[in-house]
Short mmCIF file of N, CA and C in Angstrom, two decimals:
data_model
loop_
_atom_site.label_atom_id
_atom_site.label_comp_id
_atom_site.label_asym_id
_atom_site.label_seq_id
_atom_site.Cartn_x
_atom_site.Cartn_y
_atom_site.Cartn_z
N ARG M 8 4.89 16.57 -15.04
CA ARG M 8 4.47 15.85 -16.24
C ARG M 8 4.75 16.69 -17.46
N VAL M 9 4.23 17.90 -17.50
CA VAL M 9 4.44 18.77 -18.66
C VAL M 9 5.91 19.09 -18.81
N LYS M 10 6.59 19.33 -17.71
CA LYS M 10 8.00 19.68 -17.76
C LYS M 10 8.83 18.54 -18.37
N VAL M 11 8.64 17.32 -17.91
CA VAL M 11 9.40 16.20 -18.46
C VAL M 11 9.11 16.04 -19.95
N LYS M 12 7.87 16.19 -20.34
CA LYS M 12 7.51 16.05 -21.76
C LYS M 12 8.22 17.09 -22.62
N SER M 13 8.51 18.26 -22.05
CA SER M 13 9.09 19.35 -22.84
C SER M 13 10.62 19.40 -22.79
N LEU M 14 11.27 18.53 -22.02
CA LEU M 14 12.71 18.63 -21.81
C LEU M 14 13.57 17.87 -22.81
N GLY M 15 13.00 17.14 -23.68
CA GLY M 15 13.80 16.46 -24.69
C GLY M 15 14.07 15.01 -24.39
N ASP M 16 14.71 14.35 -25.32
CA ASP M 16 14.87 12.90 -25.29
C ASP M 16 15.82 12.37 -24.22
N THR M 17 16.58 13.23 -23.56
CA THR M 17 17.51 12.75 -22.54
C THR M 17 16.90 12.76 -21.14
N VAL M 18 15.65 13.17 -21.01
CA VAL M 18 14.98 13.22 -19.71
C VAL M 18 13.80 12.25 -19.72
N GLY M 19 13.78 11.35 -18.75
CA GLY M 19 12.69 10.39 -18.61
C GLY M 19 12.14 10.44 -17.21
N CYS M 20 11.09 9.68 -16.98
CA CYS M 20 10.42 9.70 -15.68
C CYS M 20 9.90 8.30 -15.34
N THR M 21 10.30 7.79 -14.18
CA THR M 21 9.71 6.55 -13.71
C THR M 21 8.51 6.88 -12.84
N ILE M 22 7.51 6.03 -12.90
CA ILE M 22 6.30 6.20 -12.11
C ILE M 22 6.01 4.86 -11.44
N THR M 23 5.69 4.89 -10.16
CA THR M 23 5.41 3.67 -9.42
C THR M 23 3.96 3.24 -9.59
N ALA M 24 3.72 1.96 -9.35
CA ALA M 24 2.35 1.44 -9.37
C ALA M 24 1.51 2.13 -8.31
N HIS M 25 2.09 2.35 -7.14
CA HIS M 25 1.29 2.94 -6.07
C HIS M 25 0.98 4.41 -6.31
N HIS M 26 1.84 5.15 -6.99
CA HIS M 26 1.52 6.54 -7.30
C HIS M 26 0.44 6.65 -8.38
N LEU M 27 0.27 5.61 -9.19
CA LEU M 27 -0.84 5.59 -10.15
C LEU M 27 -2.16 5.25 -9.46
N SER M 28 -2.08 4.73 -8.23
CA SER M 28 -3.27 4.27 -7.52
C SER M 28 -3.71 5.18 -6.38
N LEU M 29 -2.77 5.72 -5.64
CA LEU M 29 -3.08 6.39 -4.38
C LEU M 29 -3.26 7.90 -4.49
N ILE M 30 -4.06 8.43 -3.56
CA ILE M 30 -4.10 9.86 -3.28
C ILE M 30 -3.92 10.00 -1.78
N VAL M 31 -3.82 11.21 -1.29
CA VAL M 31 -3.52 11.45 0.12
C VAL M 31 -4.50 10.72 1.04
N ASP M 32 -5.77 10.69 0.70
CA ASP M 32 -6.76 10.03 1.56
C ASP M 32 -6.54 8.52 1.66
N ASP M 33 -5.84 7.95 0.71
CA ASP M 33 -5.59 6.51 0.71
C ASP M 33 -4.44 6.09 1.62
N TRP M 34 -3.56 7.00 1.98
CA TRP M 34 -2.42 6.62 2.81
C TRP M 34 -2.41 7.29 4.18
N ALA M 35 -3.06 8.42 4.35
CA ALA M 35 -3.03 9.12 5.64
C ALA M 35 -3.60 8.19 6.73
N GLY M 36 -2.77 7.88 7.70
CA GLY M 36 -3.17 6.98 8.79
C GLY M 36 -3.10 5.50 8.42
N LYS M 37 -2.60 5.19 7.25
CA LYS M 37 -2.49 3.80 6.79
C LYS M 37 -1.02 3.54 6.44
N ASN M 38 -0.27 3.15 7.43
CA ASN M 38 1.19 3.07 7.29
C ASN M 38 1.69 2.18 6.16
N HIS M 39 0.96 1.13 5.82
CA HIS M 39 1.44 0.25 4.74
C HIS M 39 1.27 0.88 3.37
N ARG M 40 0.62 2.04 3.30
CA ARG M 40 0.46 2.77 2.04
C ARG M 40 1.25 4.08 2.05
N PHE M 41 1.99 4.31 3.10
CA PHE M 41 2.78 5.54 3.25
C PHE M 41 4.10 5.38 2.51
N CYS M 42 4.40 6.35 1.64
CA CYS M 42 5.64 6.33 0.86
C CYS M 42 6.13 7.76 0.69
N LYS M 43 7.35 7.89 0.22
CA LYS M 43 7.90 9.21 -0.11
C LYS M 43 8.49 9.14 -1.50
N PRO M 44 8.19 10.09 -2.36
CA PRO M 44 7.31 11.21 -2.07
C PRO M 44 5.89 10.69 -1.84
N VAL M 45 5.18 11.40 -0.98
CA VAL M 45 3.82 10.98 -0.65
C VAL M 45 2.91 11.16 -1.86
N ALA M 46 1.91 10.29 -1.95
CA ALA M 46 0.87 10.47 -2.97
C ALA M 46 0.07 11.70 -2.56
N LYS M 47 -0.34 12.47 -3.55
CA LYS M 47 -0.95 13.76 -3.26
C LYS M 47 -2.43 13.78 -3.60
N TYR M 48 -2.85 14.65 -4.48
CA TYR M 48 -4.27 14.91 -4.71
C TYR M 48 -4.77 14.23 -5.97
N PRO M 49 -6.10 14.12 -6.11
CA PRO M 49 -6.65 13.48 -7.31
C PRO M 49 -6.14 14.08 -8.62
N HIS M 50 -5.95 15.40 -8.67
CA HIS M 50 -5.47 15.99 -9.93
C HIS M 50 -4.02 15.60 -10.22
N ASP M 51 -3.22 15.35 -9.17
CA ASP M 51 -1.84 14.89 -9.38
C ASP M 51 -1.84 13.46 -9.94
N ARG M 52 -2.66 12.61 -9.33
CA ARG M 52 -2.76 11.23 -9.83
C ARG M 52 -3.30 11.22 -11.25
N ALA M 53 -4.29 12.07 -11.53
CA ALA M 53 -4.87 12.15 -12.88
C ALA M 53 -3.81 12.56 -13.91
N ALA M 54 -2.91 13.46 -13.53
CA ALA M 54 -1.85 13.88 -14.46
C ALA M 54 -0.92 12.71 -14.78
N LEU M 55 -0.56 11.92 -13.77
CA LEU M 55 0.29 10.75 -14.00
C LEU M 55 -0.43 9.74 -14.89
N ARG M 56 -1.69 9.49 -14.58
CA ARG M 56 -2.46 8.53 -15.36
C ARG M 56 -2.62 8.99 -16.81
N GLU M 57 -2.84 10.26 -16.99
CA GLU M 57 -3.03 10.79 -18.34
C GLU M 57 -1.80 10.55 -19.21
N VAL M 58 -0.63 10.85 -18.69
CA VAL M 58 0.58 10.73 -19.50
C VAL M 58 0.91 9.27 -19.81
N VAL M 59 0.67 8.35 -18.86
CA VAL M 59 0.96 6.95 -19.16
C VAL M 59 -0.11 6.35 -20.07
N ALA M 60 -1.35 6.80 -19.96
CA ALA M 60 -2.41 6.32 -20.85
C ALA M 60 -2.18 6.77 -22.29
N GLN M 61 -1.47 7.88 -22.45
CA GLN M 61 -1.11 8.35 -23.79
C GLN M 61 0.02 7.53 -24.40
N GLY M 62 0.72 6.77 -23.56
CA GLY M 62 1.83 5.96 -24.05
C GLY M 62 3.09 6.75 -24.32
N HIS M 63 3.27 7.87 -23.62
CA HIS M 63 4.46 8.70 -23.84
C HIS M 63 5.71 7.84 -23.62
N PRO M 64 6.65 7.85 -24.56
CA PRO M 64 7.80 6.93 -24.51
C PRO M 64 8.83 7.21 -23.43
N ARG M 65 8.80 8.37 -22.80
CA ARG M 65 9.80 8.67 -21.77
C ARG M 65 9.24 8.54 -20.36
N PHE M 66 8.09 7.91 -20.24
CA PHE M 66 7.50 7.60 -18.93
C PHE M 66 7.40 6.09 -18.84
N PHE M 67 7.93 5.52 -17.75
CA PHE M 67 7.96 4.07 -17.63
C PHE M 67 7.95 3.66 -16.17
N LEU M 68 7.66 2.39 -15.96
CA LEU M 68 7.50 1.84 -14.63
C LEU M 68 8.81 1.84 -13.85
N GLY M 69 8.73 2.30 -12.62
CA GLY M 69 9.80 2.18 -11.64
C GLY M 69 9.17 1.58 -10.39
N SER M 70 9.60 0.42 -9.97
CA SER M 70 8.87 -0.27 -8.89
C SER M 70 9.01 0.43 -7.54
N ASP M 71 10.20 0.87 -7.20
CA ASP M 71 10.46 1.48 -5.90
C ASP M 71 9.85 0.66 -4.77
N SER M 72 9.84 -0.66 -4.92
CA SER M 72 9.26 -1.54 -3.92
C SER M 72 10.10 -1.52 -2.65
N ALA M 73 9.42 -1.42 -1.52
CA ALA M 73 10.12 -1.28 -0.23
C ALA M 73 9.57 -2.29 0.77
N PRO M 74 10.20 -3.46 0.87
CA PRO M 74 9.71 -4.50 1.77
C PRO M 74 10.16 -4.30 3.22
N HIS M 75 9.64 -3.27 3.86
CA HIS M 75 9.99 -3.02 5.26
C HIS M 75 9.28 -4.03 6.15
N ALA M 76 9.97 -4.48 7.17
CA ALA M 76 9.39 -5.41 8.14
C ALA M 76 8.14 -4.80 8.76
N ARG M 77 7.18 -5.65 9.03
CA ARG M 77 5.89 -5.19 9.58
C ARG M 77 6.07 -4.28 10.79
N GLU M 78 6.97 -4.63 11.69
CA GLU M 78 7.15 -3.81 12.90
C GLU M 78 7.74 -2.43 12.60
N MET M 79 8.39 -2.29 11.45
CA MET M 79 8.93 -0.98 11.05
C MET M 79 7.88 -0.12 10.35
N LYS M 80 6.77 -0.72 9.98
CA LYS M 80 5.67 0.01 9.35
C LYS M 80 4.55 0.30 10.35
N GLU M 81 4.34 -0.62 11.28
CA GLU M 81 3.24 -0.49 12.24
C GLU M 81 3.74 0.10 13.55
N CYS M 82 4.19 1.35 13.45
CA CYS M 82 4.71 2.06 14.61
C CYS M 82 4.52 3.56 14.39
N ALA M 83 4.81 4.33 15.40
CA ALA M 83 4.59 5.78 15.33
C ALA M 83 5.45 6.46 14.28
N HIS M 84 6.65 5.98 14.06
CA HIS M 84 7.57 6.59 13.10
C HIS M 84 7.84 5.60 11.96
N ALA M 85 6.78 5.25 11.26
CA ALA M 85 6.84 4.22 10.23
C ALA M 85 7.81 4.58 9.11
N CYS M 86 8.51 3.57 8.63
CA CYS M 86 9.37 3.74 7.45
C CYS M 86 8.49 4.05 6.24
N ALA M 87 8.99 4.93 5.39
CA ALA M 87 8.28 5.24 4.15
C ALA M 87 8.60 4.16 3.13
N GLY M 88 7.60 3.74 2.41
CA GLY M 88 7.80 2.76 1.35
C GLY M 88 6.65 1.79 1.27
N VAL M 89 6.36 1.35 0.06
CA VAL M 89 5.26 0.44 -0.20
C VAL M 89 5.83 -0.81 -0.86
N PHE M 90 5.43 -1.98 -0.37
CA PHE M 90 5.93 -3.25 -0.89
C PHE M 90 5.03 -3.71 -2.04
N THR M 91 5.52 -3.53 -3.26
CA THR M 91 4.73 -3.85 -4.45
C THR M 91 5.25 -5.04 -5.25
N SER M 92 6.45 -5.50 -4.99
CA SER M 92 7.08 -6.52 -5.85
C SER M 92 6.23 -7.76 -6.12
N PRO M 93 5.56 -8.34 -5.12
CA PRO M 93 4.86 -9.60 -5.39
C PRO M 93 3.77 -9.51 -6.46
N ALA M 94 3.18 -8.35 -6.64
CA ALA M 94 2.09 -8.21 -7.62
C ALA M 94 2.26 -6.93 -8.45
N LEU M 95 3.49 -6.54 -8.69
CA LEU M 95 3.76 -5.27 -9.37
C LEU M 95 3.02 -5.13 -10.70
N ILE M 96 3.18 -6.09 -11.58
CA ILE M 96 2.56 -6.00 -12.91
C ILE M 96 1.03 -6.05 -12.79
N PRO M 97 0.46 -6.93 -11.97
CA PRO M 97 -1.00 -6.89 -11.80
C PRO M 97 -1.52 -5.55 -11.25
N TYR M 98 -0.79 -4.92 -10.34
CA TYR M 98 -1.23 -3.61 -9.85
C TYR M 98 -1.33 -2.62 -11.00
N VAL M 99 -0.30 -2.59 -11.83
CA VAL M 99 -0.28 -1.65 -12.95
C VAL M 99 -1.35 -2.02 -13.97
N ALA M 100 -1.52 -3.31 -14.24
CA ALA M 100 -2.54 -3.75 -15.19
C ALA M 100 -3.93 -3.30 -14.74
N ALA M 101 -4.20 -3.39 -13.45
CA ALA M 101 -5.51 -2.97 -12.94
C ALA M 101 -5.75 -1.49 -13.21
N VAL M 102 -4.74 -0.66 -13.02
CA VAL M 102 -4.88 0.77 -13.29
C VAL M 102 -5.08 1.02 -14.77
N PHE M 103 -4.28 0.38 -15.62
CA PHE M 103 -4.42 0.57 -17.06
C PHE M 103 -5.78 0.08 -17.56
N GLU M 104 -6.27 -1.01 -16.98
CA GLU M 104 -7.61 -1.49 -17.34
C GLU M 104 -8.66 -0.44 -16.95
N GLU M 105 -8.55 0.09 -15.75
CA GLU M 105 -9.47 1.12 -15.28
C GLU M 105 -9.46 2.34 -16.21
N MET M 106 -8.32 2.68 -16.74
CA MET M 106 -8.19 3.84 -17.63
C MET M 106 -8.58 3.51 -19.08
N GLY M 107 -8.82 2.23 -19.38
CA GLY M 107 -9.10 1.84 -20.76
C GLY M 107 -7.87 1.92 -21.64
N ALA M 108 -6.70 1.65 -21.04
CA ALA M 108 -5.44 1.82 -21.76
C ALA M 108 -4.57 0.55 -21.72
N LEU M 109 -5.19 -0.62 -21.67
CA LEU M 109 -4.39 -1.85 -21.64
C LEU M 109 -3.46 -1.97 -22.83
N ASP M 110 -3.81 -1.34 -23.95
CA ASP M 110 -2.93 -1.38 -25.12
C ASP M 110 -1.62 -0.63 -24.89
N LYS M 111 -1.53 0.20 -23.86
CA LYS M 111 -0.31 0.95 -23.55
C LYS M 111 0.50 0.30 -22.43
N LEU M 112 -0.03 -0.76 -21.83
CA LEU M 112 0.61 -1.39 -20.68
C LEU M 112 2.01 -1.92 -21.00
N LYS M 113 2.16 -2.67 -22.07
CA LYS M 113 3.46 -3.27 -22.40
C LYS M 113 4.52 -2.19 -22.60
N GLY M 114 4.18 -1.12 -23.28
CA GLY M 114 5.14 -0.03 -23.47
C GLY M 114 5.60 0.54 -22.14
N PHE M 115 4.67 0.81 -21.25
CA PHE M 115 4.99 1.39 -19.95
C PHE M 115 5.83 0.44 -19.09
N VAL M 116 5.45 -0.83 -19.08
CA VAL M 116 6.09 -1.81 -18.21
C VAL M 116 7.39 -2.37 -18.80
N CYS M 117 7.41 -2.62 -20.10
CA CYS M 117 8.52 -3.37 -20.71
C CYS M 117 9.40 -2.58 -21.66
N ASP M 118 8.81 -1.78 -22.51
CA ASP M 118 9.54 -1.24 -23.65
C ASP M 118 10.13 0.15 -23.45
N ASN M 119 9.37 1.06 -22.86
CA ASN M 119 9.82 2.46 -22.79
C ASN M 119 11.12 2.64 -22.02
N GLY M 120 11.24 1.99 -20.88
CA GLY M 120 12.47 2.10 -20.09
C GLY M 120 13.67 1.50 -20.81
N ARG M 121 13.47 0.35 -21.43
CA ARG M 121 14.56 -0.29 -22.18
C ARG M 121 15.05 0.63 -23.30
N ARG M 122 14.09 1.19 -24.03
CA ARG M 122 14.47 2.09 -25.13
C ARG M 122 15.20 3.31 -24.59
N PHE M 123 14.68 3.90 -23.52
CA PHE M 123 15.28 5.11 -22.95
C PHE M 123 16.73 4.86 -22.54
N TYR M 124 16.99 3.70 -21.91
CA TYR M 124 18.34 3.39 -21.43
C TYR M 124 19.18 2.63 -22.45
N GLY M 125 18.65 2.38 -23.63
CA GLY M 125 19.41 1.69 -24.67
C GLY M 125 19.65 0.23 -24.37
N ILE M 126 18.74 -0.42 -23.70
CA ILE M 126 18.86 -1.83 -23.36
C ILE M 126 18.12 -2.64 -24.42
N ALA M 127 18.75 -3.69 -24.91
CA ALA M 127 18.14 -4.52 -25.95
C ALA M 127 16.82 -5.11 -25.48
N GLN M 128 15.90 -5.23 -26.41
CA GLN M 128 14.63 -5.88 -26.11
C GLN M 128 14.89 -7.37 -25.90
N PRO M 129 14.11 -8.01 -25.04
CA PRO M 129 14.31 -9.44 -24.80
C PRO M 129 13.96 -10.27 -26.03
N THR M 130 14.52 -11.46 -26.07
CA THR M 130 14.21 -12.40 -27.15
C THR M 130 13.23 -13.45 -26.62
N ALA M 131 12.72 -14.27 -27.51
CA ALA M 131 11.79 -15.33 -27.10
C ALA M 131 12.45 -16.28 -26.11
N ASP M 132 13.77 -16.42 -26.19
CA ASP M 132 14.50 -17.30 -25.27
C ASP M 132 14.52 -16.78 -23.84
N ASP M 133 14.23 -15.50 -23.66
CA ASP M 133 14.24 -14.91 -22.33
C ASP M 133 12.99 -15.26 -21.52
N GLY M 134 12.01 -15.90 -22.14
CA GLY M 134 10.77 -16.24 -21.45
C GLY M 134 9.75 -15.13 -21.60
N THR M 135 8.53 -15.45 -21.26
CA THR M 135 7.45 -14.47 -21.36
C THR M 135 6.57 -14.56 -20.12
N ILE M 136 5.78 -13.53 -19.95
CA ILE M 136 4.76 -13.57 -18.92
C ILE M 136 3.41 -13.39 -19.59
N GLU M 137 2.40 -13.88 -18.92
CA GLU M 137 1.03 -13.72 -19.41
C GLU M 137 0.21 -13.16 -18.26
N LEU M 138 -0.55 -12.12 -18.53
CA LEU M 138 -1.47 -11.58 -17.54
C LEU M 138 -2.80 -12.30 -17.67
N VAL M 139 -3.30 -12.80 -16.55
CA VAL M 139 -4.53 -13.57 -16.55
C VAL M 139 -5.52 -12.91 -15.60
N LYS M 140 -6.77 -12.75 -16.06
CA LYS M 140 -7.81 -12.20 -15.20
C LYS M 140 -8.09 -13.20 -14.08
N THR M 141 -8.23 -12.69 -12.87
CA THR M 141 -8.47 -13.56 -11.72
C THR M 141 -9.19 -12.78 -10.62
N GLY M 142 -9.80 -13.51 -9.74
CA GLY M 142 -10.42 -12.89 -8.57
C GLY M 142 -9.62 -13.15 -7.31
N ALA M 143 -8.44 -13.75 -7.48
CA ALA M 143 -7.61 -14.10 -6.32
C ALA M 143 -7.08 -12.84 -5.63
N PRO M 144 -7.09 -12.83 -4.31
CA PRO M 144 -6.57 -11.66 -3.58
C PRO M 144 -5.05 -11.67 -3.47
N VAL M 145 -4.51 -10.50 -3.23
CA VAL M 145 -3.09 -10.36 -2.88
C VAL M 145 -2.92 -11.00 -1.50
N ALA M 146 -1.81 -11.65 -1.28
CA ALA M 146 -1.54 -12.27 0.03
C ALA M 146 -1.63 -11.22 1.14
N ASP M 147 -2.04 -11.66 2.32
CA ASP M 147 -2.10 -10.75 3.47
C ASP M 147 -0.71 -10.38 3.96
N VAL M 148 0.20 -11.34 3.94
CA VAL M 148 1.58 -11.10 4.37
C VAL M 148 2.51 -12.03 3.59
N TYR M 149 3.78 -11.67 3.62
CA TYR M 149 4.85 -12.54 3.14
C TYR M 149 5.78 -12.71 4.32
N ALA M 150 6.16 -13.95 4.60
CA ALA M 150 6.99 -14.21 5.78
C ALA M 150 8.17 -15.09 5.40
N GLU M 151 9.28 -14.80 6.03
CA GLU M 151 10.49 -15.60 5.90
C GLU M 151 11.13 -15.62 7.28
N GLY M 152 11.07 -16.78 7.93
CA GLY M 152 11.57 -16.85 9.30
C GLY M 152 10.74 -15.92 10.18
N SER M 153 11.42 -15.06 10.91
CA SER M 153 10.71 -14.13 11.80
C SER M 153 10.32 -12.83 11.09
N LEU M 154 10.73 -12.66 9.84
CA LEU M 154 10.42 -11.44 9.09
C LEU M 154 9.05 -11.56 8.43
N THR M 155 8.20 -10.57 8.67
CA THR M 155 6.89 -10.50 8.04
C THR M 155 6.76 -9.16 7.36
N VAL M 156 6.30 -9.18 6.10
CA VAL M 156 6.12 -7.96 5.32
C VAL M 156 4.70 -7.96 4.76
N VAL M 157 4.04 -6.81 4.86
CA VAL M 157 2.68 -6.66 4.35
C VAL M 157 2.74 -5.99 2.98
N PRO M 158 2.18 -6.63 1.96
CA PRO M 158 2.23 -6.05 0.62
C PRO M 158 1.16 -4.97 0.41
N PHE M 159 1.37 -4.17 -0.61
CA PHE M 159 0.39 -3.18 -1.05
C PHE M 159 -0.92 -3.90 -1.38
N ARG M 160 -2.02 -3.33 -0.92
CA ARG M 160 -3.37 -3.85 -1.17
C ARG M 160 -3.53 -5.28 -0.66
N ALA M 161 -2.92 -5.57 0.48
CA ALA M 161 -3.00 -6.90 1.09
C ALA M 161 -4.46 -7.33 1.24
N GLY M 162 -4.73 -8.56 0.83
CA GLY M 162 -6.06 -9.13 0.96
C GLY M 162 -7.07 -8.68 -0.08
N GLU M 163 -6.70 -7.73 -0.93
CA GLU M 163 -7.63 -7.23 -1.96
C GLU M 163 -7.47 -8.01 -3.26
N ALA M 164 -8.57 -8.24 -3.93
CA ALA M 164 -8.53 -8.81 -5.27
C ALA M 164 -8.27 -7.67 -6.24
N ILE M 165 -7.20 -7.77 -7.03
CA ILE M 165 -6.88 -6.69 -7.96
C ILE M 165 -7.23 -7.03 -9.40
N GLY M 166 -7.65 -8.28 -9.63
CA GLY M 166 -8.17 -8.63 -10.94
C GLY M 166 -7.20 -9.28 -11.91
N TRP M 167 -5.93 -9.34 -11.57
CA TRP M 167 -4.93 -9.88 -12.48
C TRP M 167 -3.89 -10.69 -11.71
N GLU M 168 -3.28 -11.64 -12.41
CA GLU M 168 -2.10 -12.32 -11.89
C GLU M 168 -1.18 -12.64 -13.07
N VAL M 169 0.08 -12.86 -12.76
CA VAL M 169 1.08 -13.15 -13.78
C VAL M 169 1.36 -14.65 -13.82
N HIS M 170 1.38 -15.19 -15.02
CA HIS M 170 1.85 -16.56 -15.26
C HIS M 170 3.11 -16.45 -16.10
N THR M 171 4.13 -17.21 -15.75
CA THR M 171 5.39 -17.17 -16.50
C THR M 171 5.47 -18.36 -17.44
N HIS M 172 6.15 -18.15 -18.56
CA HIS M 172 6.33 -19.21 -19.57
C HIS M 172 7.79 -19.25 -19.98
#
């Protein structure tokens, strides 16, 4: 965190929703939360949360979503990766709400990465999303034919959902 902040405008850092949420105790023995690099200790998570809550412009969301088939996660040699795509923005919103930093959410999710990579900001014609408070849980599984994937925080209410416009 400190190193990236001190390296200048050509160095940025993506942070995943799950690394803002997890510590080692949250994934050890829980294959659907196992990822690489592994989530570490509370002070590591706190450092990530601190820098994004500050709204630092060179830190931005990287999904790193990994929809591994259930049988590839529920085995002795589970694939590393967390499936976050279905509720990516709500996961991040829940963390930012917990930190009291919802005012920094749009920058982290939408603006900082675009600015860093020189990508134009979207126009009104590109559509918008709205975050809505909800008590609805994340789906237990996503299935397509014989493929079943378990999402991050399956069955848990995370407090937010996305509506598109």
